[in-house]
Short mmCIF file of C-alpha atoms and ligand atoms in Angstrom, two decimals:
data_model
loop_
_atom_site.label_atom_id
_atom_site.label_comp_id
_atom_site.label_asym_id
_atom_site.label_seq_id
_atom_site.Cartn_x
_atom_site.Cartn_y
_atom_site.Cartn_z
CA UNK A 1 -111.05 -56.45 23.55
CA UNK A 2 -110.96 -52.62 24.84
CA UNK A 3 -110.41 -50.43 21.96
CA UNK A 4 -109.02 -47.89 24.37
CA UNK A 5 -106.84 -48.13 27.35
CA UNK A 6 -108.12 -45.67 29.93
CA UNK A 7 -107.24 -42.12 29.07
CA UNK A 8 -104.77 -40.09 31.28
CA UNK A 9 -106.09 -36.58 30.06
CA UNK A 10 -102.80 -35.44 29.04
CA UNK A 11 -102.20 -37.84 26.25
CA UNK A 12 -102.60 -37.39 22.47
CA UNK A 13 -104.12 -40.84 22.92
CA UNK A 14 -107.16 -39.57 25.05
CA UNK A 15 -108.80 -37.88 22.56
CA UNK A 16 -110.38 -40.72 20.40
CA UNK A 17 -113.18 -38.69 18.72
CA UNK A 18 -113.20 -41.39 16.23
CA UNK A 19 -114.69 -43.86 18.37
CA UNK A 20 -117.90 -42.05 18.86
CA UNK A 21 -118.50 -41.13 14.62
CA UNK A 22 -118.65 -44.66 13.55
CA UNK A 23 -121.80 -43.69 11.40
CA UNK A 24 -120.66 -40.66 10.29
CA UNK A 25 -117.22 -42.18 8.98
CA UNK A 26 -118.97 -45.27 7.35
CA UNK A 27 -121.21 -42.36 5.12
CA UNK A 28 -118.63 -40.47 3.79
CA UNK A 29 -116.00 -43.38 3.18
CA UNK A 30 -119.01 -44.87 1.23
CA UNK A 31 -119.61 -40.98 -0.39
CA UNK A 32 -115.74 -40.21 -0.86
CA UNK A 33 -114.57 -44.28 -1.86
CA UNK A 34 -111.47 -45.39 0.00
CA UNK A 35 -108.37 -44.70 0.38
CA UNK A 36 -109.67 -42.01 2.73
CA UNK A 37 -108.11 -39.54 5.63
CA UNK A 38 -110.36 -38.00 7.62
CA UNK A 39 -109.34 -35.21 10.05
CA UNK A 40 -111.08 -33.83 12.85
CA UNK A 41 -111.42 -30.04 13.19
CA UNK A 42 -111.81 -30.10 16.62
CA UNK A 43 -108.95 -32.59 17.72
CA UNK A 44 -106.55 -30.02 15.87
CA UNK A 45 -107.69 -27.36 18.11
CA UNK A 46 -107.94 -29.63 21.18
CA UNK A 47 -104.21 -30.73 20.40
CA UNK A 48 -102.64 -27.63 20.32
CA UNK A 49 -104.48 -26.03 23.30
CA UNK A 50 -103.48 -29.18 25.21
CA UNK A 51 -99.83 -28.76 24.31
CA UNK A 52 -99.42 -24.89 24.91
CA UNK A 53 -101.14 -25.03 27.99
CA UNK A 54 -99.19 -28.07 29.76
CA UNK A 55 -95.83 -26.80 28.40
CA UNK A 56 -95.83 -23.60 30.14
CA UNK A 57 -91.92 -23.43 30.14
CA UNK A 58 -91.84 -23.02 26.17
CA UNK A 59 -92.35 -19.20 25.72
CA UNK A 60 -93.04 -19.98 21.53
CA UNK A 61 -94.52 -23.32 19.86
CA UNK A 62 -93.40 -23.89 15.74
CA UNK A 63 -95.49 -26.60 14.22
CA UNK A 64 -92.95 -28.52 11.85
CA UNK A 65 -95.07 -28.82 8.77
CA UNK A 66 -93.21 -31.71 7.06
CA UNK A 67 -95.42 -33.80 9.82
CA UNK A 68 -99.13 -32.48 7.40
CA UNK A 69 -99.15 -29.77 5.11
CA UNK A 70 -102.83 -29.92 4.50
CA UNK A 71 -103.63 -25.89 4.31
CA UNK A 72 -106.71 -26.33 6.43
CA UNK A 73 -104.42 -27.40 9.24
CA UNK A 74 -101.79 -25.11 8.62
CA UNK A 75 -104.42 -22.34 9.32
CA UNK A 76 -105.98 -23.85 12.03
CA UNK A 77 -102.96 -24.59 14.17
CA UNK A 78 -101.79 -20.78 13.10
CA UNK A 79 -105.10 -19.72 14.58
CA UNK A 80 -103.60 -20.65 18.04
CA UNK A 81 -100.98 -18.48 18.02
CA UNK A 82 -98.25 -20.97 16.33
CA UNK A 83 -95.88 -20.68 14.43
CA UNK A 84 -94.03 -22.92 11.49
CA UNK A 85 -90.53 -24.83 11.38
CA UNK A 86 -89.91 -25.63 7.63
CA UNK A 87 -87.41 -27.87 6.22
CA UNK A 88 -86.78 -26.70 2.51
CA UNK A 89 -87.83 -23.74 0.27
CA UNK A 90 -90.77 -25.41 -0.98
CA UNK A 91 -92.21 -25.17 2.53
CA UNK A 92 -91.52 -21.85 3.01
CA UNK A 93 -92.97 -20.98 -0.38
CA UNK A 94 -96.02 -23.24 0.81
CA UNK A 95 -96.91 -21.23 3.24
CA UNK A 96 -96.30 -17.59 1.68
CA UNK A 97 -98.94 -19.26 -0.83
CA UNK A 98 -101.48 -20.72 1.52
CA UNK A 99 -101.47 -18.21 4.10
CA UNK A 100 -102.33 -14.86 3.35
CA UNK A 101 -100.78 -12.36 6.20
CA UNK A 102 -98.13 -14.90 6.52
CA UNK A 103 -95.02 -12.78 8.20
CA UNK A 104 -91.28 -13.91 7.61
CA UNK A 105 -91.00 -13.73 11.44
CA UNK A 106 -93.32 -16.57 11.96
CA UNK A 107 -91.19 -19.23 10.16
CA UNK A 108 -88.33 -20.82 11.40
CA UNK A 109 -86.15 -22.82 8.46
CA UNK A 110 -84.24 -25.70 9.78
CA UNK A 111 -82.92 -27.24 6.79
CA UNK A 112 -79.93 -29.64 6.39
CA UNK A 113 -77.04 -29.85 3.42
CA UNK A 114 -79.53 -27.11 1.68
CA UNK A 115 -77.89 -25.38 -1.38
CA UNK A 116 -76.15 -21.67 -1.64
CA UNK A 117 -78.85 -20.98 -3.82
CA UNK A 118 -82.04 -22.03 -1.61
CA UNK A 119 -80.02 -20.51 1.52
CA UNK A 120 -79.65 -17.17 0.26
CA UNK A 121 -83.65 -17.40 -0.92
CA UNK A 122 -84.56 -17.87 2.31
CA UNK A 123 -82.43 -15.12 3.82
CA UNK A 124 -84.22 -12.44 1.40
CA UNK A 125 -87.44 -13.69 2.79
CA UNK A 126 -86.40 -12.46 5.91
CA UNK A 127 -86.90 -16.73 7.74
CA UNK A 128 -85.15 -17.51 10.66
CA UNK A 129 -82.56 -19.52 9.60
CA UNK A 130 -80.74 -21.90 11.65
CA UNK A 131 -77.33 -23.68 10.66
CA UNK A 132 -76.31 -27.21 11.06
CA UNK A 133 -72.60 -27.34 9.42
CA UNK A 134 -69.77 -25.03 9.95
CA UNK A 135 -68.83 -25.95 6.03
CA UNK A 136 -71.13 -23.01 5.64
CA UNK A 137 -69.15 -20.87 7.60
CA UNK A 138 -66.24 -21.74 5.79
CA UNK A 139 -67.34 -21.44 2.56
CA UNK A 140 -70.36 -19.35 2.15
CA UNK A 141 -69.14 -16.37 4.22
CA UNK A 142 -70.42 -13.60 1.10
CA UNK A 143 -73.98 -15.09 1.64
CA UNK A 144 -74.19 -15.04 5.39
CA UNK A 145 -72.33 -11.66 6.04
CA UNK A 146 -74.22 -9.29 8.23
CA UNK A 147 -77.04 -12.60 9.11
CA UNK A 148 -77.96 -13.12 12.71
CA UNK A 149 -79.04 -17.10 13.02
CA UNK A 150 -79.28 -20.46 14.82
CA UNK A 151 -76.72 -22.88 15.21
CA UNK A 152 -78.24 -26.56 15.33
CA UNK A 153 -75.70 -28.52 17.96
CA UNK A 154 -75.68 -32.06 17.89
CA UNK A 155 -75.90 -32.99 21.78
CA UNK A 156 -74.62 -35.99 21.09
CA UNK A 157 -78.23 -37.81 22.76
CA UNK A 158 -80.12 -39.60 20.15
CA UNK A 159 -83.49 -40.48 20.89
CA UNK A 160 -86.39 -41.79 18.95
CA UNK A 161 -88.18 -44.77 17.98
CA UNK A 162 -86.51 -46.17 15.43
CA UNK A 163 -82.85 -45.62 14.14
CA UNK A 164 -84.09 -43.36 11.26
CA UNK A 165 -85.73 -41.24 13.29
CA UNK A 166 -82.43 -40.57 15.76
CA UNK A 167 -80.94 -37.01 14.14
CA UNK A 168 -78.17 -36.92 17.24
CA UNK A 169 -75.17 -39.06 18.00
CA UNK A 170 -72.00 -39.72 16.10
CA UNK A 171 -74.27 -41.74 13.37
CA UNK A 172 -76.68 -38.87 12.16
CA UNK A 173 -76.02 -36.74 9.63
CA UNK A 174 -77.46 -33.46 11.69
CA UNK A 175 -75.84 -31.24 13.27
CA UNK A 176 -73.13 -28.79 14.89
CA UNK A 177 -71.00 -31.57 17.25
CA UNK A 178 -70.25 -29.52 20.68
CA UNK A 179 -66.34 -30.07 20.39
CA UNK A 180 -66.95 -28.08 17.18
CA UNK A 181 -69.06 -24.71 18.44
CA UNK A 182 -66.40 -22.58 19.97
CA UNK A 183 -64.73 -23.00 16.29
CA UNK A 184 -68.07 -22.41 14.96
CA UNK A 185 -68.77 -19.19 16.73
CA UNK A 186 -64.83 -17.46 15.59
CA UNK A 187 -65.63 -18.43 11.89
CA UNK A 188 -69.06 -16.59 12.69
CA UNK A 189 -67.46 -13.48 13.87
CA UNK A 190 -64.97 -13.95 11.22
CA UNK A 191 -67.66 -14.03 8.39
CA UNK A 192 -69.47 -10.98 10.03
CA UNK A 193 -72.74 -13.03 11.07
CA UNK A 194 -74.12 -13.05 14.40
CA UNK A 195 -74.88 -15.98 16.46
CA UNK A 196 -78.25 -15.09 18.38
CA UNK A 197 -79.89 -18.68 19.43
CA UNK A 198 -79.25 -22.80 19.71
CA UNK A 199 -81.15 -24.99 18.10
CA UNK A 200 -81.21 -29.55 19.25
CA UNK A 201 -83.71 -31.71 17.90
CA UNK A 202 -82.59 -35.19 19.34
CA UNK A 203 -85.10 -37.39 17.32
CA UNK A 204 -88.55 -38.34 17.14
CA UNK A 205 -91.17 -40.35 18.60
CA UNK A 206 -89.23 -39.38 21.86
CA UNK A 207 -90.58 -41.17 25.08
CA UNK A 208 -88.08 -40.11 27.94
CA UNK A 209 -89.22 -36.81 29.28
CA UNK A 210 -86.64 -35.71 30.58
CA UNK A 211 -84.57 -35.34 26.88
CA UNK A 212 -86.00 -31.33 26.18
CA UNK A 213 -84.86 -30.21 29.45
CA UNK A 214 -81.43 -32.08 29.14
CA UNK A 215 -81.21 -30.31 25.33
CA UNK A 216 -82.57 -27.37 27.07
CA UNK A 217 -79.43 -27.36 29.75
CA UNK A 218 -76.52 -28.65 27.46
CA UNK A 219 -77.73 -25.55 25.17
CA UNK A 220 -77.97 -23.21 27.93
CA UNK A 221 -74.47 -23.84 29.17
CA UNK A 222 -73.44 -22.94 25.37
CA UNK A 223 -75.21 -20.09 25.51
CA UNK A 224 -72.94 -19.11 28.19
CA UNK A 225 -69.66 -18.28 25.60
CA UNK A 226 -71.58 -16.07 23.58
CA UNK A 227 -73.91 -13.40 24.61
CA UNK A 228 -75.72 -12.67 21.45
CA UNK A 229 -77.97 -15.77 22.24
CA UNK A 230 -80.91 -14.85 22.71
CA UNK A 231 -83.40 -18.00 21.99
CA UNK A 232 -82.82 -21.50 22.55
CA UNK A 233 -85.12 -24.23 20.13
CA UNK A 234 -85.29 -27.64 22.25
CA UNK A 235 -87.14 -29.08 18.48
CA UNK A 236 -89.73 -31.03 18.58
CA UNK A 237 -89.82 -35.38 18.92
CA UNK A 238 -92.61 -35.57 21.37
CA UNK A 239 -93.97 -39.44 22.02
CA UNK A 240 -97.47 -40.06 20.43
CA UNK A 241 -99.52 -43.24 20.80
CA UNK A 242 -100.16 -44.98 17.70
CA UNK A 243 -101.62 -47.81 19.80
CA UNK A 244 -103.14 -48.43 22.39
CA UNK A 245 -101.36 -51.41 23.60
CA UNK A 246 -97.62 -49.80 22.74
CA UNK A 247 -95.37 -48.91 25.93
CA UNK A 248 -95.63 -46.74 28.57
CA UNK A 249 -97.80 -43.40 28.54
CA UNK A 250 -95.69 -40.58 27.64
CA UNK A 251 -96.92 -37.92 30.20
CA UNK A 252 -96.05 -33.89 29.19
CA UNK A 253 -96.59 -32.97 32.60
CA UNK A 254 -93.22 -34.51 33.41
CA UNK A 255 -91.64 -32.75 30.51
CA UNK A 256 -92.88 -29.68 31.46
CA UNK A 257 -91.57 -29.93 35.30
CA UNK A 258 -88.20 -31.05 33.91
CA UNK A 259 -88.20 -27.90 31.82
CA UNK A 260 -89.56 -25.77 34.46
CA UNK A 261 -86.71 -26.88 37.11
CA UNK A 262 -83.76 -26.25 34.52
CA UNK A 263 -85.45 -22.99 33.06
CA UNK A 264 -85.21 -21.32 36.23
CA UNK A 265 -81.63 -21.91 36.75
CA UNK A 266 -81.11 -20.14 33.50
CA UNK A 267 -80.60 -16.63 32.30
CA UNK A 268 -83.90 -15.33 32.03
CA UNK A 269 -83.20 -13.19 28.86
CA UNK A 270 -83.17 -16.36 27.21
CA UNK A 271 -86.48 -17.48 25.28
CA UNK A 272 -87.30 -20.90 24.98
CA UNK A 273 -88.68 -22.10 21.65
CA UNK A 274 -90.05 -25.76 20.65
CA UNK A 275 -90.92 -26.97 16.92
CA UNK A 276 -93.15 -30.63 17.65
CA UNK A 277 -94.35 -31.46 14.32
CA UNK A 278 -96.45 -35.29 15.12
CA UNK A 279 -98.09 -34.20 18.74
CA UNK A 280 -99.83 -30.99 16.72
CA UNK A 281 -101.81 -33.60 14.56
CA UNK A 282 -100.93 -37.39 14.39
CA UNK A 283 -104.28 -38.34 16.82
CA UNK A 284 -106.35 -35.38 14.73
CA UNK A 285 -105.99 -38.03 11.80
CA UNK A 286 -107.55 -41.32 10.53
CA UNK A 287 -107.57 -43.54 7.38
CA UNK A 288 -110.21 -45.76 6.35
CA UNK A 289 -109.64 -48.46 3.97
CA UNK A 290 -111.72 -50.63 2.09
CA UNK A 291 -111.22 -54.77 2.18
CA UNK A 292 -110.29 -55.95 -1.13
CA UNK A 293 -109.55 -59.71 -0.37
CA UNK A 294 -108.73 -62.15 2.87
CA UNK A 295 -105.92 -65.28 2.37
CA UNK A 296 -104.65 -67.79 4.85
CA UNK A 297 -101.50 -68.97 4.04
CA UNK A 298 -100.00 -71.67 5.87
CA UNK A 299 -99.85 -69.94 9.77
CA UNK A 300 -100.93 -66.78 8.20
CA UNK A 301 -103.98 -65.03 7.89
CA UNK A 302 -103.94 -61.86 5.40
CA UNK A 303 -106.67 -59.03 5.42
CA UNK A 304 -105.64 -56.71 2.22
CA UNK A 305 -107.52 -53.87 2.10
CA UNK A 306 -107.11 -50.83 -0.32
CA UNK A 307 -104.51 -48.37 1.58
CA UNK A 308 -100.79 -49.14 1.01
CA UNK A 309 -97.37 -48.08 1.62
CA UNK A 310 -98.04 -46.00 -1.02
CA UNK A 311 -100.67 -44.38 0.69
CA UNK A 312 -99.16 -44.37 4.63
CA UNK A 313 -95.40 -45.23 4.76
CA UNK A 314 -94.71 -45.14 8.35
CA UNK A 315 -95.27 -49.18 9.21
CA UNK A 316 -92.65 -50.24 6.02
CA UNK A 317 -90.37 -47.29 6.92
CA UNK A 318 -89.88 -47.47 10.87
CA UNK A 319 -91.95 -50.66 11.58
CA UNK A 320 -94.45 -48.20 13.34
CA UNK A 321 -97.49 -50.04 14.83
CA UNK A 322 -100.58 -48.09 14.14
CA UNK A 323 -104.17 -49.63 15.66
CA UNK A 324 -106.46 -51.13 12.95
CA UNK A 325 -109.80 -51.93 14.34
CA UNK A 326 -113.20 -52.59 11.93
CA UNK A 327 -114.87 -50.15 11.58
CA UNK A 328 -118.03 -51.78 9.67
CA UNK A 329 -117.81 -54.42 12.80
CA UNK A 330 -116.56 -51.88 15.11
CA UNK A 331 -118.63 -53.43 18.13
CA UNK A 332 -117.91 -56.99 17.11
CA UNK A 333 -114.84 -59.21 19.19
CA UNK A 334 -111.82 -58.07 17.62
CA UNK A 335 -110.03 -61.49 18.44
CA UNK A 336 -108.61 -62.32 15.69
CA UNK A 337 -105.32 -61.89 15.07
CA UNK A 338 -104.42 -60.63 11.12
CA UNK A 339 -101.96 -59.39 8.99
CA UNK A 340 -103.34 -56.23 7.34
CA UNK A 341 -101.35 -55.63 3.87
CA UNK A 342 -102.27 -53.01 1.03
CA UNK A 343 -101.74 -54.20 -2.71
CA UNK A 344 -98.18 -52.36 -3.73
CA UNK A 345 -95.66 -54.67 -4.82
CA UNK A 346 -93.57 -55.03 -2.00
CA UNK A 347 -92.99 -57.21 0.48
CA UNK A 348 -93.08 -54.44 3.24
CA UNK A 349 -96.17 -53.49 1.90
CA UNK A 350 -97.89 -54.31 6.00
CA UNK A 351 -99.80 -51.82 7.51
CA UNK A 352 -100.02 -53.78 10.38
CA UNK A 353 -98.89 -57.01 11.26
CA UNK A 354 -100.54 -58.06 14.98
CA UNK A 355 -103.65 -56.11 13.97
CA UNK A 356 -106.67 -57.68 16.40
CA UNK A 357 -109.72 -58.06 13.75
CA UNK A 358 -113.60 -59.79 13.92
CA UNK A 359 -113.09 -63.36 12.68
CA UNK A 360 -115.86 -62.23 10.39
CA UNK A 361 -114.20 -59.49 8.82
CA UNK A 362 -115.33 -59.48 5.30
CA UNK A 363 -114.47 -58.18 1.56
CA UNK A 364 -116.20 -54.83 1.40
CA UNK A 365 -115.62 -53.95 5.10
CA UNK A 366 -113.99 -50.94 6.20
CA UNK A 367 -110.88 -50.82 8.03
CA UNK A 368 -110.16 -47.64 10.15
CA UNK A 369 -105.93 -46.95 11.05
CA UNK A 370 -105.64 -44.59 14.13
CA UNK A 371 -103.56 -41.59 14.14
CA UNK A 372 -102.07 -41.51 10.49
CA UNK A 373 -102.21 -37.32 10.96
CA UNK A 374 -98.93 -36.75 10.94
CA UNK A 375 -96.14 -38.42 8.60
CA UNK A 376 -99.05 -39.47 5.91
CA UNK A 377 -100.03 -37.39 3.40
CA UNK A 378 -97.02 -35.57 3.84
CA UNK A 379 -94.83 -38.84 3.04
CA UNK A 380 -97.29 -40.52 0.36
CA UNK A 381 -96.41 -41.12 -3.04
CA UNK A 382 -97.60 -42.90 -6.32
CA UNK A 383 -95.54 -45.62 -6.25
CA UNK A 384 -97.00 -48.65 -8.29
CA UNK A 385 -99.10 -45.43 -10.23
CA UNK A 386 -102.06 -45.74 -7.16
CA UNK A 387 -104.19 -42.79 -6.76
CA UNK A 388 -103.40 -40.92 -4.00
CA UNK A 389 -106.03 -41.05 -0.82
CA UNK A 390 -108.77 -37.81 -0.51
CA UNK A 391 -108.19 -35.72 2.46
CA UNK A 392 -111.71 -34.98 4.34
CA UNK A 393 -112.43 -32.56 7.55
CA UNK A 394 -114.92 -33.21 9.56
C1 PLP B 1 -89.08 -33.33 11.95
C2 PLP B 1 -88.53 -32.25 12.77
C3 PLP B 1 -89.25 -31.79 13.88
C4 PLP B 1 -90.56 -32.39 14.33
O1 PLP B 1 -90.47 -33.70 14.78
P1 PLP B 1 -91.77 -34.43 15.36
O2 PLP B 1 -91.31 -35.80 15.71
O3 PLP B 1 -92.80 -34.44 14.28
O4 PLP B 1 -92.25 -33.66 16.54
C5 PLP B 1 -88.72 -30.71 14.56
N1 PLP B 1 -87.54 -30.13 14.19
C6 PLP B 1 -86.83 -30.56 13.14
C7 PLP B 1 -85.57 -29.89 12.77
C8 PLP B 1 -87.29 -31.63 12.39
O5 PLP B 1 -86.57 -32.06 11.35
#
């Protein structure tokens, strides 16, 4: 089997540094103990560098740090020049703690049925705030009086991967819906708040690439009945690889020349903003995992190894297909077809269940998942009272 399909050199797929640190993994999953996530420094930086530099259209990146909130890469992908999309207070306060110079102008705060209370926090930080219900122009006029913000539209294009991953369309609970916004924008002037940017994010795991530039124009023709708008946020959703063998390539160079023929066709006092939370990191990440015990029952054959849903939630939650390869047998014919399961009581508890393994795989072997950077940590928990997995940098 190829481990790799050949690379395009624009995909977050192309950049398997794992593949060449075999030896270096194996030592510190046998120093750390498994479960393990190991990040690579470098990938981070790659990542980000990659993205900023093919997206040329988007005048400001936010990372959306509900995809890793690891502080090391928090810093790191603020080192490029980028800036945060948060989702709740806690975030916010996360990064007034972890960061140092942090400024309130570097966070965006996207948040959705918040609370009075955590809203008007977040407006004495100073955040940009964006709204995604006119209930809170309605109702909360005191609090937003004399507030310039976002409105988040619902475009009414879902896109994504899976159906809980869709935040557009008549069946998602996000959003402003466009027969809706000229309403919206007399209860702003009503309430005393200014309007000054759009905000769409359509869904992730997005693999059309033509969906930010179709946000980008729906928004921009908004934009139009309201002069105060001054930025518009296209969100984030981009496609990454979680295997090899998946789909199509998801190529940002034809994002960006979608974006780039509807930018220029648009008033050019207008910034463009994007907020990708999985492309940032979700390839900078692995998780190794130690084999516990093998079963074959009846057409079945079981590899159970030490990470869980507990541990990586993404396969149970959005039947998400991440690779699985040996990494102990790593040059070894992975021919074998298996059904790699943690140890939580669940049945959903499969990490992966077409996973192509050595027929020799073995108790004590480590199994490596590919790009668990994004969506892992970040979504863990304790359930069944497991210890949660060690984060590493290399
Ligand atoms: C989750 C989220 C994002 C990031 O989505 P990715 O698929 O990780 O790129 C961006 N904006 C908002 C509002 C979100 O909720």
């Amino acid at each position: 089997m190829s481990l790799h399909s050949i690379p395009s050199v624009l995909t977050p797929t192309s950049f398997p540094w794992w593949y060449h640190k075999k030896d270096l993994l194996l030592k510190i999953a046998k120093r750390e103990g498994t479960p393990l996530h190991v990040y690579d420094r470098k990938t981070i930086q790659d990542l980000s560098t990659m993205v900023k530099s093919t997206l040329k259209s988007v005048d400001r990146f936010h990372y959306a740090m509900k995809a890793n909130n690891n502080p090391t890469i928090l810093k790191l992908i603020r080192s490029q020049g980028i800036g945060f999309d948060t989702v709740s207070i806690g975030e916010i306060y996360n990064l007034f703690q972890n960061i140092d110079d942090i400024k309130a102008n570097e966070i965006l705060f996207t948040p959705n049925f918040v609370s009075r209370n955590d809203l008007e926090k977040a407006f004495q930080l100073g955040v940009n705030v964006t709204l995604d219900n006119k209930y809170m122009l309605e109702h909360w006029g005191s609090s937003l009086k004399n507030q310039k913000v976002w409105l988040r539209i619902d475009t009414d294009n879902p896109q994504g991967h899976h159906e809980f991953v869709q935040t557009a369309g008549k069946d998602s609970k996000f959003g402003i819906p466009i027969p809706e916004f000229k309403e919206s924008l007399k209860l702003a002037r009503e309430a005393g708040l200014k309007i000054v940017g759009l905000h769409a994010h359509v869904g992730s795991g997005v693999d059309k690439e033509k969906t930010w530039a179709k946000t980008l124009q729906t928004l921009s023709d908004l934009a139009e009945l309201n002069p105060d708008i001054r930025t518009i946020d296209l969100g984030g959703g981009l496609k990454v690889k979680e295997d090899p063998i998946e789909g199509k390539e998801f190529d940002l160079r034809l994002v960006e020349k979608a974006l780039h023929d509807t930018k220029k066709k648009m008033n050019p006092n207008i910034k463009v903003v994007m907020e990708p939370g999985r492309i940032f990191v979700a390839s900078s990440g692995i998780m190794i995992g130690r084999v516990n015990q093998l079963k074959s029952k009846l057409d079945h054959h079981y590899v159970g190894i030490d990470v869980s849903m507990s541990h990586f939630l993404r396969p149970a939650l959005y039947k998400a297909t991440h690779q699985i390869v040996n990494l102990s047998k790593l040059e070894s014919n992975h021919n074998s077809k298996s059904i790699v399961v943690g140890n939580v009581c669940e049945t959903g508890d499969i990490l992966n269940k077409s996973a192509m393994l050595p027929e020799n795989t073995e108790e004590g072997d480590y199994l490596l998942m590919a790009a668990t950077g994004a969506y892992g940590k970040s979504m863990s928990s304790r359930y069944n009272l497991l210890q949660r997995a060690k984060e590493i940098f290399i």
